């Protein structure tokens, strides 16, 4: 699932919070996961989420490569933490009845990370 985010319209914390709520609510849209290998596809952290925060702060820019790299690395780390939380080492060990809970845990951690990222940028640039 990809959210269409108009970064030009993000002017306030309320705008960003609306995006974060949209992310959190997206777990409800995790309909039917066909296999354990696709469990995180609809909820994984993406570069545009960092770009939206960077745009709001306005003074902090990454090249698209570094944002994509950061999002990819962050996804791998989040996925590993979530798997360890449930006592697993890889996606194939997740039981189908746990898919929704696993996605919810991932989204909760993702929201904390994005909020902390935003707060750190605000502190760094006195925004």
mmCIF file of C-alpha atoms in Angstrom:
data_model
loop_
_atom_site.group_PDB
_atom_site.id
_atom_site.type_symbol
_atom_site.label_atom_id
_atom_site.label_comp_id
_atom_site.label_asym_id
_atom_site.label_seq_id
_atom_site.Cartn_x
_atom_site.Cartn_y
_atom_site.Cartn_z
ATOM 1 C CA UNK A 1 0.000 0.000 0.000
ATOM 2 C CA UNK A 2 1.364 3.385 -0.890
ATOM 3 C CA UNK A 3 0.039 6.549 0.625
ATOM 4 C CA UNK A 4 -0.137 9.554 -1.622
ATOM 5 C CA UNK A 5 1.467 12.296 0.411
ATOM 6 C CA UNK A 6 1.579 15.847 -0.861
ATOM 7 C CA UNK A 7 4.662 17.059 1.009
ATOM 8 C CA UNK A 8 3.911 20.667 0.038
ATOM 9 C CA UNK A 9 0.783 20.564 2.168
ATOM 10 C CA UNK A 10 2.567 19.439 5.353
ATOM 11 C CA UNK A 11 2.821 22.652 7.321
ATOM 12 C CA UNK A 12 2.088 21.680 10.897
ATOM 13 C CA UNK A 13 2.535 18.913 13.392
ATOM 14 C CA UNK A 14 -1.169 18.200 12.926
ATOM 15 C CA UNK A 15 -0.539 17.458 9.239
ATOM 16 C CA UNK A 16 2.275 15.072 10.107
ATOM 17 C CA UNK A 17 0.239 13.470 12.873
ATOM 18 C CA UNK A 18 -2.533 12.843 10.347
ATOM 19 C CA UNK A 19 -0.016 10.967 8.201
ATOM 20 C CA UNK A 20 1.195 8.963 11.195
ATOM 21 C CA UNK A 21 -2.400 8.062 12.070
ATOM 22 C CA UNK A 22 -2.924 6.977 8.463
ATOM 23 C CA UNK A 23 0.100 4.710 8.785
ATOM 24 C CA UNK A 24 -1.175 3.250 12.053
ATOM 25 C CA UNK A 25 -4.617 2.682 10.620
ATOM 26 C CA UNK A 26 -3.151 0.903 7.609
ATOM 27 C CA UNK A 27 -2.939 -2.299 9.610
ATOM 28 C CA UNK A 28 -6.697 -2.518 9.160
ATOM 29 C CA UNK A 29 -6.075 -2.739 5.442
ATOM 30 C CA UNK A 30 -3.786 -5.738 5.792
ATOM 31 C CA UNK A 31 -6.372 -7.966 4.293
ATOM 32 C CA UNK A 32 -5.177 -11.323 3.200
ATOM 33 C CA UNK A 33 -1.521 -12.160 3.315
ATOM 34 C CA UNK A 34 -0.789 -14.834 0.779
ATOM 35 C CA UNK A 35 2.518 -16.002 2.244
ATOM 36 C CA UNK A 36 4.886 -15.181 5.093
ATOM 37 C CA UNK A 37 7.280 -13.628 2.579
ATOM 38 C CA UNK A 38 4.796 -10.826 1.864
ATOM 39 C CA UNK A 39 3.640 -10.159 5.424
ATOM 40 C CA UNK A 40 5.386 -6.784 5.737
ATOM 41 C CA UNK A 41 4.829 -5.523 2.178
ATOM 42 C CA UNK A 42 1.803 -3.360 2.997
ATOM 43 C CA UNK A 43 3.170 -1.876 6.213
ATOM 44 C CA UNK A 44 6.922 -1.531 5.720
ATOM 45 C CA UNK A 45 8.655 1.771 6.269
ATOM 46 C CA UNK A 46 9.230 3.653 3.030
ATOM 47 C CA UNK A 47 11.452 6.457 1.810
ATOM 48 C CA UNK A 48 8.526 8.817 1.203
ATOM 49 C CA UNK A 49 7.718 8.721 4.921
ATOM 50 C CA UNK A 50 11.166 10.118 5.703
ATOM 51 C CA UNK A 51 10.821 12.587 2.831
ATOM 52 C CA UNK A 52 7.548 13.889 4.279
ATOM 53 C CA UNK A 53 9.223 14.567 7.608
ATOM 54 C CA UNK A 54 12.266 16.138 5.947
ATOM 55 C CA UNK A 55 9.963 18.349 3.928
ATOM 56 C CA UNK A 56 8.133 19.485 7.043
ATOM 57 C CA UNK A 57 11.366 20.441 8.770
ATOM 58 C CA UNK A 58 12.461 22.060 5.516
ATOM 59 C CA UNK A 59 16.137 22.428 6.319
ATOM 60 C CA UNK A 60 17.184 18.818 6.182
ATOM 61 C CA UNK A 61 17.664 17.056 2.891
ATOM 62 C CA UNK A 62 19.011 13.696 1.866
ATOM 63 C CA UNK A 63 19.669 12.528 -1.622
ATOM 64 C CA UNK A 64 17.007 10.066 -2.772
ATOM 65 C CA UNK A 65 19.622 7.305 -2.601
ATOM 66 C CA UNK A 66 20.353 7.861 1.078
ATOM 67 C CA UNK A 67 16.654 8.056 1.974
ATOM 68 C CA UNK A 68 15.966 4.815 0.119
ATOM 69 C CA UNK A 69 18.963 3.220 1.783
ATOM 70 C CA UNK A 70 17.821 4.417 5.206
ATOM 71 C CA UNK A 71 14.272 3.127 4.665
ATOM 72 C CA UNK A 72 15.518 -0.233 3.416
ATOM 73 C CA UNK A 73 17.896 -0.672 6.342
ATOM 74 C CA UNK A 74 15.265 0.507 8.803
ATOM 75 C CA UNK A 75 12.767 -2.010 7.410
ATOM 76 C CA UNK A 76 15.250 -4.859 7.832
ATOM 77 C CA UNK A 77 15.956 -3.838 11.428
ATOM 78 C CA UNK A 78 12.277 -3.374 12.303
ATOM 79 C CA UNK A 79 11.372 -6.693 10.753
ATOM 80 C CA UNK A 80 14.107 -8.428 12.752
ATOM 81 C CA UNK A 81 12.977 -6.820 16.011
ATOM 82 C CA UNK A 82 9.365 -7.816 15.394
ATOM 83 C CA UNK A 83 10.344 -11.372 14.535
ATOM 84 C CA UNK A 84 12.462 -11.635 17.690
ATOM 85 C CA UNK A 85 9.549 -10.271 19.736
ATOM 86 C CA UNK A 86 7.517 -13.263 18.621
ATOM 87 C CA UNK A 87 10.433 -15.676 19.058
ATOM 88 C CA UNK A 88 11.143 -16.132 15.369
ATOM 89 C CA UNK A 89 14.171 -15.719 13.136
ATOM 90 C CA UNK A 90 12.438 -15.495 9.760
ATOM 91 C CA UNK A 91 9.046 -14.727 8.245
ATOM 92 C CA UNK A 92 8.323 -18.372 7.429
ATOM 93 C CA UNK A 93 7.981 -19.158 11.124
ATOM 94 C CA UNK A 94 5.066 -16.750 11.634
ATOM 95 C CA UNK A 95 1.766 -18.540 12.008
ATOM 96 C CA UNK A 96 -1.125 -17.254 9.878
ATOM 97 C CA UNK A 97 -3.162 -16.422 12.990
ATOM 98 C CA UNK A 98 -0.324 -14.080 14.066
ATOM 99 C CA UNK A 99 -0.101 -12.058 10.826
ATOM 100 C CA UNK A 100 -2.313 -9.207 12.024
ATOM 101 C CA UNK A 101 -0.579 -8.959 15.418
ATOM 102 C CA UNK A 102 2.850 -9.023 13.784
ATOM 103 C CA UNK A 103 1.836 -6.227 11.407
ATOM 104 C CA UNK A 104 0.381 -4.197 14.281
ATOM 105 C CA UNK A 105 3.622 -4.549 16.258
ATOM 106 C CA UNK A 106 5.632 -3.478 13.212
ATOM 107 C CA UNK A 107 3.400 -0.426 12.672
ATOM 108 C CA UNK A 108 3.627 0.628 16.315
ATOM 109 C CA UNK A 109 7.424 0.488 16.225
ATOM 110 C CA UNK A 110 7.463 2.240 12.868
ATOM 111 C CA UNK A 111 5.354 5.083 14.245
ATOM 112 C CA UNK A 112 7.687 5.521 17.230
ATOM 113 C CA UNK A 113 10.719 5.622 14.928
ATOM 114 C CA UNK A 114 9.187 8.187 12.570
ATOM 115 C CA UNK A 115 8.080 10.376 15.477
ATOM 116 C CA UNK A 116 11.546 10.188 17.065
ATOM 117 C CA UNK A 117 13.177 10.939 13.722
ATOM 118 C CA UNK A 118 10.995 14.040 13.368
ATOM 119 C CA UNK A 119 11.733 15.141 16.943
ATOM 120 C CA UNK A 120 15.466 14.719 16.410
ATOM 121 C CA UNK A 121 15.393 16.862 13.277
ATOM 122 C CA UNK A 122 13.380 19.525 15.086
ATOM 123 C CA UNK A 123 15.962 19.607 17.896
ATOM 124 C CA UNK A 124 18.858 19.641 15.447
ATOM 125 C CA UNK A 125 17.484 22.572 13.471
ATOM 126 C CA UNK A 126 15.603 24.362 16.268
ATOM 127 C CA UNK A 127 12.367 24.011 14.323
#
